[in-house]
Amino acid sequence: GTASIIWSGWVLLFTVRYLYCMMLMKKYYLCAFMFSLILISLVGVVSSRTFVKDSCTSAANVAECFVTKVDNMLKNQGVAPTLAYINDVILTESGHAVVHSALHLVGEYAYSEERDLSATFAFVEPYAKKYVESRDHLNGFDGFYHGAITAFFYLNKEKNVNDLIAKVCEQNLTLLGKVTSDPFECYHSVGHALLYFKDNKPEDALVICDQQSDERKKRGCYYGVFMEHASLYAPAYHPYSPKDSVLGDSTAGLCLLQKGIRAELCAHFVGQSHLAMKPNDVQGAFAECKKVSEYYEECMQRIESMFVTYLFRGDYKKMVQTCDFAEPQFKERCVEAIDYGLSM
């Protein structure tokens, strides 16, 4: 811990200076003794800074392993230690895509315990503020808000849904560490919540999105519904909730039923939904993108920027090789999507 590092550092500084003095005085037996103290100090510093890789990093399904571990931590240790673990371990080892999924669960749990949105958001604000200036997605910590608002809606099912939306998005609650004039992100959170609120029936949730008062609100809401639906393809995600709408190898079938902006936003998550079900099948994810051919590029870019960058973390060559699965005319854009994902 921090105290160990500080103590070891002071001991190291003192012993180096003392050793230098003893050498000048030719007291070599004292030099040997002090040198041994230096070694002990170095062991303290190194051991306190050495990070042992988490066992989930070598699991067949990394995301599912981490989500399961987070679920257990929440039950046994609570919200604050779990957030620290996600920030220090999952973010370091697997990146923001996995963090986002895990934080949905944490947000749901936190609101279920607190039953107050402001108190719930307070748990994550130190992390949100840390990332809000440089990263729009908050290194995945926006997932906490999505989960908290989902629980808020679900635990208030007896209330009017428009009143719930107004409570979240029209009363200046501090979301993502700041109050924003752009409603997209708040309504994106609402979209996640609406699907769960409507027992994972996409059309029932999308109808409510249709009723929102301007295009940015509608767009954010649609985006959240389709993202949440894609997550349902992961067996570990909301395992006890209805999944009648989880059909085929991806959300492509749902997307082909949509028109206009709905169809475009739905297509973003087709490859993602396939990877949620089959986490290492990048080739299969590209094949699913072909089913929404009009928006193939959007589907492909999300696979590469959000998922290939963590599936092959640290191996850029393997990341680029996945672009061989892309349609020839999109290979250059595929590599650009990887580079963008790595810069996030």
Coordinates of C-alpha atoms in Angstrom, one line a residue:
G1 CA 0.0 0.0 0.0
T2 CA 0.9 3.7 0.0
A3 CA 2.3 3.6 3.5
S4 CA 4.6 0.7 2.7
I5 CA 6.0 2.6 -0.3
I6 CA 6.6 5.8 1.7
W7 CA 8.3 3.9 4.6
S8 CA 10.5 1.8 2.2
G9 CA 11.4 5.0 0.3
W10 CA 12.6 6.8 3.5
V11 CA 14.6 3.8 4.6
L12 CA 16.2 3.5 1.2
L13 CA 17.2 7.2 1.1
F14 CA 18.6 7.1 4.6
T15 CA 20.7 3.9 4.1
V16 CA 22.1 5.1 0.8
R17 CA 23.4 8.3 2.4
Y18 CA 24.7 6.4 5.5
L19 CA 26.4 3.8 3.2
Y20 CA 28.2 6.6 1.4
C21 CA 29.5 8.1 4.6
M22 CA 30.7 4.7 5.9
M23 CA 32.6 4.1 2.6
L24 CA 34.3 7.4 2.9
M25 CA 35.4 6.4 6.5
K26 CA 36.4 2.9 5.3
K27 CA 34.1 1.1 7.8
Y28 CA 33.4 -1.7 5.4
Y29 CA 31.6 -4.0 7.9
L30 CA 29.0 -1.3 8.5
C31 CA 28.8 -0.9 4.7
A32 CA 27.8 -4.6 4.3
F33 CA 25.2 -4.3 7.0
M34 CA 23.7 -1.2 5.5
F35 CA 23.7 -2.7 2.0
S36 CA 21.6 -5.5 3.3
L37 CA 19.1 -3.0 4.6
I38 CA 19.0 -1.4 1.1
L39 CA 18.1 -4.8 -0.3
I40 CA 15.3 -5.2 2.2
S41 CA 14.0 -1.8 1.3
L42 CA 14.0 -2.5 -2.4
V43 CA 12.1 -5.7 -1.8
G44 CA 9.5 -3.6 0.1
V45 CA 9.2 -1.1 -2.7
V46 CA 9.0 -3.7 -5.5
S47 CA 6.6 -5.9 -3.7
S48 CA 4.2 -3.1 -2.9
R49 CA 4.2 -2.0 -6.6
T50 CA 4.2 -5.4 -8.2
F51 CA 0.8 -6.3 -9.7
V52 CA -0.1 -9.9 -9.9
K53 CA -2.3 -10.5 -12.9
D54 CA -5.8 -11.4 -12.1
S55 CA -6.9 -14.9 -12.9
C56 CA -9.7 -13.6 -15.1
T57 CA -7.2 -12.2 -17.6
S58 CA -6.5 -15.8 -18.8
A59 CA -10.1 -17.0 -18.7
A60 CA -11.8 -18.3 -21.8
N61 CA -14.4 -15.5 -21.4
V62 CA -12.7 -12.6 -19.8
A63 CA -15.7 -10.4 -19.5
E64 CA -17.9 -13.0 -18.0
C65 CA -15.2 -14.0 -15.5
F66 CA -14.8 -10.4 -14.3
V67 CA -18.6 -9.8 -14.1
T68 CA -19.0 -12.9 -12.0
K69 CA -16.2 -11.8 -9.7
V70 CA -17.7 -8.3 -9.4
D71 CA -21.1 -9.8 -8.5
N72 CA -19.4 -11.8 -5.7
M73 CA -17.5 -8.8 -4.5
L74 CA -20.6 -6.7 -4.3
K75 CA -22.4 -9.3 -2.2
N76 CA -19.4 -9.8 0.2
Q77 CA -17.6 -6.4 0.3
G78 CA -20.0 -3.8 -1.0
V79 CA -19.9 -1.0 -3.6
A80 CA -16.8 1.1 -2.7
P81 CA -14.2 -1.8 -2.7
T82 CA -15.7 -3.2 -5.9
L83 CA -15.3 0.2 -7.7
A84 CA -11.7 0.3 -6.5
Y85 CA -11.1 -3.2 -7.9
I86 CA -12.7 -2.3 -11.2
N87 CA -10.6 0.9 -11.5
D88 CA -7.3 -0.7 -10.4
V89 CA -7.6 -4.2 -11.9
I90 CA -10.2 -4.6 -14.6
L91 CA -9.5 -1.2 -16.3
T92 CA -5.7 -1.9 -16.2
E93 CA -6.0 -5.5 -17.5
S94 CA -8.9 -5.5 -19.9
G95 CA -10.0 -1.9 -20.7
H96 CA -13.1 0.2 -20.7
A97 CA -15.4 -2.2 -22.6
V98 CA -15.2 -4.8 -19.9
V99 CA -15.4 -2.1 -17.2
H100 CA -18.6 -0.8 -18.7
S101 CA -20.3 -4.2 -18.5
A102 CA -19.2 -4.8 -14.9
L103 CA -20.3 -1.3 -13.8
H104 CA -23.9 -1.8 -15.0
L105 CA -24.1 -4.4 -12.3
V106 CA -22.5 -2.2 -9.7
G107 CA -24.8 0.7 -10.5
E108 CA -27.8 -1.5 -10.2
Y109 CA -26.6 -2.9 -6.9
A110 CA -25.7 0.6 -5.5
Y111 CA -29.2 2.0 -6.2
S112 CA -30.9 -1.0 -4.8
E113 CA -29.0 -0.4 -1.6
E114 CA -29.3 3.4 -1.4
R115 CA -32.7 4.0 -3.1
D116 CA -31.6 7.5 -3.8
L117 CA -30.1 8.6 -7.1
S118 CA -27.9 11.4 -5.8
A119 CA -26.4 9.2 -3.0
T120 CA -25.9 6.4 -5.6
F121 CA -24.1 8.7 -8.0
A122 CA -21.8 9.9 -5.2
F123 CA -20.1 6.5 -5.2
V124 CA -18.8 6.9 -8.7
E125 CA -18.2 10.7 -9.0
P126 CA -14.5 10.5 -8.0
Y127 CA -13.9 8.2 -10.9
A128 CA -16.3 10.1 -13.3
K129 CA -14.5 13.4 -12.5
K130 CA -11.2 11.8 -13.0
Y131 CA -12.0 10.8 -16.6
V132 CA -14.6 13.2 -17.7
E133 CA -12.4 15.8 -19.2
S134 CA -10.4 13.5 -21.5
R135 CA -12.7 10.6 -22.3
D136 CA -16.3 10.9 -23.3
H137 CA -17.1 7.3 -22.2
L138 CA -15.3 7.9 -18.8
N139 CA -13.2 4.8 -19.3
G140 CA -16.4 2.7 -19.0
F141 CA -17.6 4.4 -15.8
D142 CA -20.7 5.7 -17.6
G143 CA -21.9 2.1 -17.2
F144 CA -22.4 2.8 -13.5
Y145 CA -25.0 5.5 -14.4
H146 CA -26.8 3.2 -16.8
G147 CA -27.1 0.5 -14.2
A148 CA -28.2 2.9 -11.4
I149 CA -30.9 4.4 -13.6
T150 CA -32.0 1.0 -14.7
A151 CA -32.5 0.0 -11.1
F152 CA -34.3 3.3 -10.4
F153 CA -36.8 2.6 -13.1
Y154 CA -37.3 -1.0 -12.3
L155 CA -37.9 -0.4 -8.6
N156 CA -40.4 2.3 -9.4
K157 CA -42.4 0.4 -11.9
E158 CA -45.7 1.5 -10.4
K159 CA -45.0 5.1 -11.3
N160 CA -45.6 6.9 -14.6
V161 CA -42.6 6.3 -16.9
N162 CA -42.5 9.9 -18.2
D163 CA -42.3 11.1 -14.6
L164 CA -39.3 8.8 -14.1
I165 CA -37.6 10.1 -17.2
A166 CA -38.2 13.7 -16.1
K167 CA -36.8 12.9 -12.6
V168 CA -33.5 11.6 -14.2
C169 CA -33.1 13.9 -17.2
E170 CA -34.9 17.2 -16.4
Q171 CA -34.0 18.0 -12.8
N172 CA -30.2 18.7 -13.2
L173 CA -29.0 15.6 -11.5
T174 CA -25.2 15.5 -11.8
L175 CA -24.6 12.8 -14.4
L176 CA -21.1 11.8 -15.4
G177 CA -19.5 14.2 -13.0
K178 CA -21.0 17.3 -14.7
V179 CA -24.3 18.8 -15.8
T180 CA -24.5 18.7 -19.6
S181 CA -26.7 20.6 -22.0
D182 CA -26.7 17.7 -24.5
P183 CA -29.5 15.3 -23.5
F184 CA -28.0 12.4 -25.5
E185 CA -26.1 10.7 -22.7
C186 CA -28.9 11.0 -20.1
Y187 CA -31.5 9.6 -22.6
H188 CA -28.9 6.9 -23.5
S189 CA -29.1 5.8 -19.9
V190 CA -32.9 6.0 -20.0
G191 CA -32.8 3.7 -23.1
H192 CA -31.0 1.0 -21.1
A193 CA -33.5 1.4 -18.2
L194 CA -36.6 1.3 -20.5
L195 CA -35.7 -2.1 -22.0
Y196 CA -35.3 -3.6 -18.5
F197 CA -38.4 -1.7 -17.3
K198 CA -40.4 -3.3 -20.2
D199 CA -39.1 -6.8 -19.5
N200 CA -36.6 -6.8 -22.3
K201 CA -39.2 -6.2 -25.0
P202 CA -37.5 -3.9 -27.5
E203 CA -40.5 -2.6 -29.3
D204 CA -42.3 -1.6 -26.1
A205 CA -39.2 0.4 -25.0
L206 CA -38.7 1.9 -28.4
V207 CA -42.2 3.2 -28.5
I208 CA -41.5 5.3 -25.4
C209 CA -38.3 6.6 -27.1
D210 CA -40.5 7.7 -30.1
Q211 CA -42.5 9.9 -27.7
Q212 CA -39.6 12.0 -26.6
S213 CA -39.6 15.7 -27.5
D214 CA -36.6 16.1 -29.8
E215 CA -34.2 14.2 -32.0
R216 CA -31.2 14.1 -29.6
K217 CA -33.4 12.7 -26.9
K218 CA -34.9 10.1 -29.2
R219 CA -31.4 9.2 -30.6
G220 CA -29.9 8.7 -27.2
C221 CA -32.9 6.6 -26.1
Y222 CA -32.8 4.4 -29.1
Y223 CA -29.0 3.9 -28.7
G224 CA -29.5 2.8 -25.1
V225 CA -32.2 0.3 -25.9
F226 CA -30.2 -1.3 -28.7
M227 CA -27.0 -1.4 -26.6
E228 CA -28.9 -3.0 -23.7
H229 CA -30.5 -5.6 -26.0
A230 CA -27.1 -6.5 -27.4
S231 CA -25.8 -7.1 -23.8
L232 CA -28.6 -9.6 -23.2
Y233 CA -26.8 -12.0 -25.6
A234 CA -24.2 -12.5 -22.8
P235 CA -25.3 -15.5 -20.7
A236 CA -24.0 -13.9 -17.5
Y237 CA -25.8 -10.6 -18.1
H238 CA -29.2 -10.4 -16.2
P239 CA -29.4 -14.2 -16.3
Y240 CA -32.8 -14.3 -14.5
S241 CA -34.5 -11.7 -16.6
P242 CA -36.7 -12.5 -19.7
K243 CA -34.7 -13.1 -22.8
D244 CA -37.4 -14.0 -25.3
S245 CA -36.1 -11.3 -27.7
V246 CA -32.6 -12.9 -27.8
L247 CA -32.8 -14.7 -31.1
G248 CA -30.2 -16.1 -33.5
D249 CA -26.5 -15.3 -33.4
S250 CA -26.9 -11.5 -33.1
T251 CA -29.4 -8.6 -33.0
A252 CA -29.4 -8.5 -36.9
G253 CA -32.9 -9.9 -37.0
L254 CA -34.2 -7.1 -34.8
C255 CA -32.3 -4.4 -36.8
L256 CA -33.8 -5.6 -40.1
L257 CA -37.2 -4.7 -38.7
Q258 CA -36.3 -1.1 -38.0
K259 CA -36.5 2.0 -40.3
G260 CA -34.5 5.2 -40.5
I261 CA -32.4 6.2 -37.5
R262 CA -33.6 3.2 -35.5
A263 CA -32.1 0.9 -38.2
E264 CA -28.8 2.7 -38.2
L265 CA -28.3 2.8 -34.4
C266 CA -29.4 -0.8 -34.1
A267 CA -26.8 -1.9 -36.6
H268 CA -24.0 -0.5 -34.4
F269 CA -24.5 -3.4 -31.9
V270 CA -24.9 -6.4 -34.2
G271 CA -21.3 -7.6 -34.0
Q272 CA -21.2 -6.7 -30.3
S273 CA -24.2 -8.9 -29.6
H274 CA -22.5 -11.8 -31.4
L275 CA -19.3 -11.3 -29.4
A276 CA -21.4 -11.2 -26.2
M277 CA -22.6 -14.7 -27.0
K278 CA -19.4 -16.0 -28.6
P279 CA -16.6 -13.8 -27.1
N280 CA -13.7 -14.9 -29.3
D281 CA -15.5 -15.3 -32.6
V282 CA -14.5 -12.1 -34.4
Q283 CA -14.9 -13.7 -37.8
G284 CA -18.5 -14.6 -36.9
A285 CA -19.1 -11.1 -35.7
F286 CA -18.1 -9.7 -39.1
A287 CA -20.3 -12.2 -40.8
E288 CA -23.3 -10.9 -38.7
C289 CA -22.4 -7.3 -39.7
K290 CA -22.9 -8.3 -43.4
K291 CA -26.6 -9.0 -42.5
V292 CA -27.1 -5.3 -42.0
S293 CA -25.1 -4.4 -45.1
E294 CA -26.4 -0.8 -45.4
Y295 CA -24.6 0.0 -42.0
Y296 CA -21.8 -2.5 -42.3
E297 CA -19.1 0.1 -41.6
E298 CA -20.7 1.2 -38.3
C299 CA -21.1 -2.4 -37.2
M300 CA -17.4 -3.2 -38.1
Q301 CA -16.0 -0.1 -36.4
R302 CA -17.6 -0.9 -33.1
I303 CA -16.2 -4.4 -33.2
E304 CA -12.7 -3.2 -33.8
S305 CA -12.6 -0.1 -31.6
M306 CA -14.4 -1.5 -28.6
F307 CA -13.8 -5.3 -28.6
V308 CA -10.8 -6.4 -30.7
T309 CA -8.7 -3.9 -28.8
Y310 CA -9.3 -5.7 -25.5
L311 CA -9.5 -9.3 -26.9
F312 CA -6.0 -8.9 -28.3
R313 CA -4.8 -6.4 -25.7
G314 CA -1.1 -5.6 -26.2
D315 CA -0.8 -7.4 -29.6
Y316 CA -1.3 -4.8 -32.3
K317 CA -0.4 -7.3 -35.0
K318 CA -3.2 -9.6 -34.1
M319 CA -5.6 -6.7 -33.9
V320 CA -4.8 -5.7 -37.4
Q321 CA -5.0 -9.3 -38.6
T322 CA -8.7 -9.3 -37.7
C323 CA -9.3 -6.8 -40.5
D324 CA -8.7 -9.7 -42.9
F325 CA -12.3 -10.6 -42.0
A326 CA -13.6 -7.2 -43.2
E327 CA -15.0 -6.6 -46.6
P328 CA -12.0 -5.5 -48.9
Q329 CA -13.2 -1.9 -49.3
F330 CA -13.4 -1.4 -45.6
K331 CA -10.0 -2.8 -44.5
E332 CA -8.3 0.6 -44.3
R333 CA -11.2 1.9 -42.2
C334 CA -11.0 -1.2 -40.0
V335 CA -7.4 -0.4 -39.1
E336 CA -8.4 3.2 -38.4
A337 CA -11.1 1.9 -36.0
I338 CA -8.5 -0.1 -34.1
D339 CA -6.2 3.0 -33.8
Y340 CA -9.2 5.1 -32.6
G341 CA -10.1 2.4 -30.0
L342 CA -6.5 2.4 -28.7
S343 CA -6.5 6.1 -28.4
M344 CA -9.7 6.1 -26.3

